[in-house]
XYZ file of C-alpha atoms in Angstrom:
378
model
C 203.388 84.892 117.159
C 199.558 86.399 116.953
C 199.692 90.049 117.036
C 197.492 91.610 119.770
C 194.498 92.380 117.441
C 193.764 95.411 119.657
C 197.263 96.475 118.876
C 197.106 96.065 114.854
C 193.744 97.572 114.813
C 192.732 100.627 117.108
C 190.001 101.022 118.618
C 188.962 104.190 116.129
C 188.798 101.322 113.505
C 186.377 99.340 114.810
C 184.207 102.598 116.178
C 184.114 103.146 111.751
C 183.082 100.302 110.983
C 180.262 99.268 112.992
C 178.579 102.353 112.303
C 179.205 101.640 108.602
C 177.184 98.391 108.399
C 174.403 100.405 111.135
C 174.046 102.893 108.622
C 173.452 100.115 105.355
C 171.134 97.748 107.353
C 168.714 100.874 108.073
C 169.087 101.770 104.191
C 168.170 98.750 103.677
C 165.550 98.072 106.180
C 163.825 101.942 104.329
C 164.277 100.956 100.749
C 162.607 97.548 101.648
C 159.597 98.803 103.854
C 159.267 101.146 100.462
C 159.492 98.714 97.390
C 156.847 96.799 99.549
C 154.673 99.599 100.038
C 154.653 101.002 96.613
C 153.733 96.930 95.294
C 151.140 97.035 97.932
C 149.482 100.171 97.124
C 149.182 99.156 93.661
C 148.111 95.704 93.807
C 145.258 97.209 96.257
C 144.103 99.552 93.884
C 144.157 97.177 90.981
C 141.430 94.684 93.746
C 138.320 97.018 93.229
C 139.294 96.978 89.641
C 139.615 92.965 88.867
C 136.492 92.515 91.589
C 134.586 95.092 89.848
C 135.307 92.938 86.668
C 134.676 90.100 87.667
C 131.230 90.782 89.155
C 130.103 92.567 85.087
C 130.913 89.125 83.851
C 129.337 87.235 85.991
C 126.481 89.491 85.674
C 126.216 88.869 82.408
C 126.194 85.525 82.591
C 123.258 85.213 84.560
C 121.478 87.394 82.253
C 121.477 84.681 79.804
C 119.296 82.307 82.127
C 117.032 84.576 84.008
C 114.466 83.281 82.209
C 114.704 80.181 83.152
C 113.510 80.934 86.373
C 110.229 82.796 85.312
C 107.708 79.522 86.027
C 109.228 79.711 89.769
C 108.281 83.311 90.598
C 110.400 82.909 94.158
C 113.438 82.084 92.213
C 112.864 84.544 89.581
C 112.515 87.800 92.162
C 114.946 86.461 93.798
C 117.080 86.305 90.878
C 116.649 89.890 90.114
C 117.588 90.941 93.269
C 120.309 89.101 93.654
C 121.538 90.772 90.027
C 120.760 94.495 90.987
C 122.824 93.855 93.963
C 126.110 92.770 92.229
C 125.125 95.917 89.913
C 124.990 98.047 93.031
C 128.235 96.285 94.694
C 130.112 96.486 90.717
C 129.039 100.162 90.389
C 130.440 101.525 93.828
C 134.031 99.420 93.401
C 133.881 101.143 89.320
C 133.962 103.857 90.956
C 136.647 103.931 93.231
C 139.468 105.606 92.753
C 142.804 104.463 91.540
C 146.568 105.224 92.543
C 146.520 107.743 90.896
C 143.102 109.113 92.675
C 141.970 109.068 89.038
C 138.165 107.050 88.562
C 137.556 105.564 85.310
C 133.735 104.122 84.874
C 134.454 100.906 82.982
C 131.411 98.691 83.793
C 128.858 100.704 85.589
C 127.039 102.432 81.768
C 126.437 98.797 80.236
C 125.013 97.613 83.790
C 122.412 99.972 84.214
C 121.280 100.069 80.485
C 121.208 96.160 80.797
C 119.600 95.953 84.369
C 117.323 99.037 84.804
C 114.331 96.922 83.033
C 114.704 94.539 85.631
C 113.656 97.670 87.912
C 109.664 96.977 87.551
C 109.760 93.300 88.654
C 111.322 94.688 92.157
C 107.589 96.266 93.334
C 105.799 92.674 91.747
C 108.740 91.609 93.977
C 107.183 92.887 96.620
C 103.461 92.687 96.099
C 104.255 88.755 95.580
C 105.711 89.003 99.382
C 102.949 91.598 100.753
C 100.335 89.036 98.943
C 101.507 86.120 100.787
C 101.920 87.744 104.177
C 105.485 87.571 104.346
C 105.645 90.943 105.533
C 109.713 91.352 106.564
C 110.264 90.336 102.745
C 108.056 92.694 101.604
C 109.506 95.588 103.477
C 112.817 94.999 102.109
C 112.114 94.275 98.968
C 110.624 97.971 98.355
C 113.127 99.425 100.707
C 115.943 98.448 98.126
C 114.199 99.235 95.715
C 113.929 102.881 96.300
C 117.744 102.450 97.095
C 118.514 101.893 94.006
C 116.526 104.852 93.129
C 118.592 106.829 94.756
C 121.743 105.209 93.381
C 123.371 107.600 90.297
C 123.151 104.357 87.696
C 119.059 103.714 88.019
C 118.480 107.228 88.659
C 115.323 108.274 87.356
C 115.762 104.825 85.933
C 112.041 103.889 86.620
C 108.642 105.706 87.804
C 107.446 103.554 90.435
C 108.838 105.393 94.020
C 105.428 106.307 94.678
C 104.083 102.638 95.039
C 106.786 101.673 97.047
C 106.949 104.323 99.375
C 103.279 103.850 100.339
C 103.838 100.019 100.590
C 107.260 100.946 102.978
C 105.173 103.404 104.585
C 102.209 100.842 105.377
C 104.843 98.131 106.539
C 106.386 100.102 108.901
C 103.323 101.506 110.138
C 101.957 97.860 110.792
C 105.355 97.185 112.916
C 104.089 100.641 115.252
C 107.595 102.193 113.554
C 105.916 105.268 113.346
C 108.702 107.848 112.716
C 109.699 105.672 109.616
C 106.151 105.259 108.616
C 105.810 108.727 108.475
C 108.741 109.362 106.655
C 107.977 107.346 103.571
C 104.320 109.086 103.786
C 105.705 111.986 102.828
C 107.325 110.719 99.739
C 103.989 108.844 98.689
C 102.467 111.839 99.089
C 104.003 113.784 96.560
C 101.972 111.206 93.923
C 98.782 111.500 93.259
C 97.991 108.097 92.807
C 98.983 107.484 96.726
C 97.942 110.606 98.218
C 94.991 109.921 100.105
C 96.025 107.053 101.758
C 99.284 107.936 102.425
C 97.930 111.171 103.854
C 95.805 108.593 106.387
C 98.789 106.861 107.392
C 100.667 110.264 107.921
C 97.651 111.429 110.163
C 97.374 108.024 112.047
C 100.890 108.072 112.505
C 101.079 111.894 113.808
C 97.863 110.589 116.373
C 100.312 108.373 117.876
C 102.789 111.100 118.571
C 101.392 113.407 120.927
C 103.040 114.086 123.685
C 102.772 117.806 124.199
C 100.579 120.414 123.221
C 102.670 121.554 120.497
C 102.484 118.377 118.659
C 98.821 117.660 119.530
C 97.922 121.696 117.789
C 100.218 120.454 114.513
C 98.136 116.813 114.265
C 95.178 119.004 114.621
C 95.868 121.388 112.025
C 97.306 119.077 109.411
C 94.172 116.671 110.243
C 91.696 119.845 109.035
C 94.232 120.576 106.327
C 93.509 117.267 105.234
C 89.402 117.744 105.794
C 89.124 120.719 103.764
C 90.761 119.416 100.956
C 88.878 116.772 101.160
C 85.250 116.799 103.311
C 83.569 114.096 101.780
C 86.833 111.797 103.934
C 84.543 109.781 106.817
C 88.331 108.730 107.946
C 89.725 112.608 108.451
C 85.832 113.617 110.048
C 85.769 110.439 112.658
C 89.354 111.664 113.490
C 88.925 115.441 114.038
C 85.631 114.247 116.321
C 86.854 112.057 117.935
C 89.701 114.913 118.856
C 86.887 116.880 120.121
C 85.069 115.149 121.750
C 87.505 114.231 123.591
C 88.689 118.203 124.365
C 88.489 119.130 128.148
C 86.044 121.849 126.828
C 82.997 120.214 126.349
C 81.500 122.948 123.646
C 84.593 122.949 121.367
C 82.780 119.864 119.607
C 79.666 121.579 119.435
C 81.743 125.179 118.158
C 83.245 122.107 115.071
C 79.501 121.115 114.461
C 78.933 124.736 113.694
C 81.782 125.479 111.999
C 81.558 122.487 109.586
C 78.040 123.652 108.258
C 79.424 127.312 107.483
C 82.357 125.803 105.560
C 80.829 122.461 104.449
C 77.232 122.186 104.247
C 77.192 119.851 101.018
C 79.048 117.215 103.205
C 75.875 114.660 104.922
C 78.092 114.076 107.908
C 78.337 117.080 109.478
C 74.227 117.604 109.069
C 74.413 114.201 110.836
C 76.718 115.168 113.288
C 74.793 118.740 114.053
C 71.734 116.141 114.146
C 73.390 113.953 116.182
C 73.856 116.449 118.933
C 70.459 117.970 119.382
C 69.161 114.810 119.656
C 71.852 114.274 123.130
C 70.242 117.417 123.719
C 66.828 115.976 123.127
C 66.105 118.975 121.141
C 64.007 116.791 118.620
C 62.518 119.193 115.995
C 66.045 120.740 115.380
C 67.768 117.428 114.935
C 64.975 116.221 112.878
C 65.245 119.538 110.346
C 69.422 118.048 110.471
C 68.412 114.751 109.793
C 66.257 115.563 106.932
C 69.280 117.623 105.410
C 71.345 115.005 105.580
C 68.447 112.645 103.894
C 67.899 115.122 101.198
C 71.870 114.886 99.799
C 71.377 111.157 100.384
C 68.272 109.714 99.921
C 69.686 105.935 101.070
C 71.395 107.006 104.117
C 69.830 104.834 106.020
C 71.156 106.132 109.481
C 69.573 109.417 108.658
C 66.416 108.339 107.104
C 66.082 105.758 110.537
C 67.023 108.716 112.955
C 64.412 110.570 111.945
C 61.999 108.360 112.761
C 63.668 107.349 116.350
C 63.868 111.675 116.966
C 59.552 111.523 116.198
C 58.806 108.392 118.455
C 61.414 109.754 121.612
C 59.075 113.358 120.872
C 56.056 111.523 121.296
C 57.195 109.578 123.910
C 58.429 112.597 125.979
C 55.154 114.642 125.591
C 53.043 111.607 126.614
C 55.625 111.354 129.722
C 54.948 114.789 130.572
C 51.669 114.978 130.271
C 51.405 111.454 132.459
C 53.821 113.058 135.269
C 51.315 116.115 135.508
C 48.282 113.935 135.730
C 46.913 116.334 133.171
C 44.049 114.641 131.572
C 45.097 114.030 127.355
C 43.212 115.935 126.167
C 42.180 115.956 122.042
C 44.770 118.210 120.903
C 47.768 116.522 122.687
C 47.025 113.545 121.829
C 46.523 113.795 118.919
C 49.898 115.553 118.078
C 51.631 112.419 119.878
C 49.909 110.021 117.355
C 51.092 112.457 114.941
C 54.534 112.115 115.834
C 54.193 108.675 115.859
C 52.707 108.296 112.983
C 55.818 110.348 111.406
C 58.116 108.076 113.397
C 56.495 104.585 111.287
C 56.594 106.554 107.860
C 60.550 106.584 108.223
C 60.556 103.529 110.168
C 59.137 101.979 107.429
C 61.236 102.987 104.774
C 64.670 102.259 106.238
C 62.651 98.708 106.545
C 62.818 98.760 102.804
C 66.566 100.121 102.317
C 67.707 98.063 105.240
C 65.773 95.106 105.437
C 68.587 92.117 107.226
C 68.496 95.010 109.211
C 72.293 94.637 108.687
C 73.455 99.340 109.468
C 70.448 99.676 112.230
C 68.261 97.507 114.553
C 64.886 98.903 113.169
C 62.134 95.918 113.782
C 61.678 96.058 117.535
C 61.516 99.959 117.502
C 58.626 99.731 114.886
C 57.182 96.793 116.087
C 56.389 98.800 119.620
C 54.821 102.051 117.478
C 52.514 99.938 115.745
C 51.758 98.687 119.039
C 50.961 102.612 120.530
C 49.521 102.976 117.378
C 47.092 99.729 117.604
C 48.284 98.172 114.365
C 49.270 94.988 114.501
């Protein structure tokens, strides 16, 4: 006869037994999780090192066959860039700490030693792409070179930062990215071989970003400083003239021209500027004197010589018109003066004709023909 289980096993037995099994189940679950976490952590800690070792080995193998690509410049440059990128990746993995937080660099030094000689090849690659008109790839290459130099394994391992920064600045400027262009121009400015060209890029970047009075003052201050350092630089001088010509104050350009004579009297462009302003005001004698000072500093200065001739001819024509308007009979003295101006004009225009025979710089032939007619020389 079967006994009642409830009577045989009282309720407290079931309760105690059930709680024991639940505790055991929870303990087993926690134990399994702890073991799994430890194993996974150990596995993940080893994976970067395994990948670094694999890349290190692959770099060695590819270095052995690199010379085979020299006959194809594009392929060779691509191989070099891939090798250097692999080295950077290997270095990043090599530098990761292990499960105990320790860092062991197993491959960085060797990769640095065997790959640093390839860094100048990136410059060659960038110039190669630039000359092919592939601006995007050229920029990527120059930026990659600069990135390599910023990494500890390649820091101070090469000295072409100046040219890479200059080309990066130039290419960013071509993309109208003036902020980045100015940033890399600032780097290139630190290298004398690229400072002059980098300064021109920088100042043009500043010109493109004139949004406030403060921006304008900063631009003019920087441009003036560059001009004072290199007064003969026609680019800086023209940019300053353009700025003051557009100034609301009509006398701003005149003040600039006067100040320039005090600071840079040896600069022929300064005398030309003052001559042009006097010429515009029809102050012929004053203008001629300024242009002659410019010609003294450059005996083959075609524009200055031509302007002297134009001033003499204009002076003669103005005097003639003035006397005609007064309806006065032309006195011998006045006629001699006018003829003398035309003769001076002819003298200077003939000089221009020898310096600029094909009229590549100025159109002197028409004016000389008119002067000859007035003088009765056909």
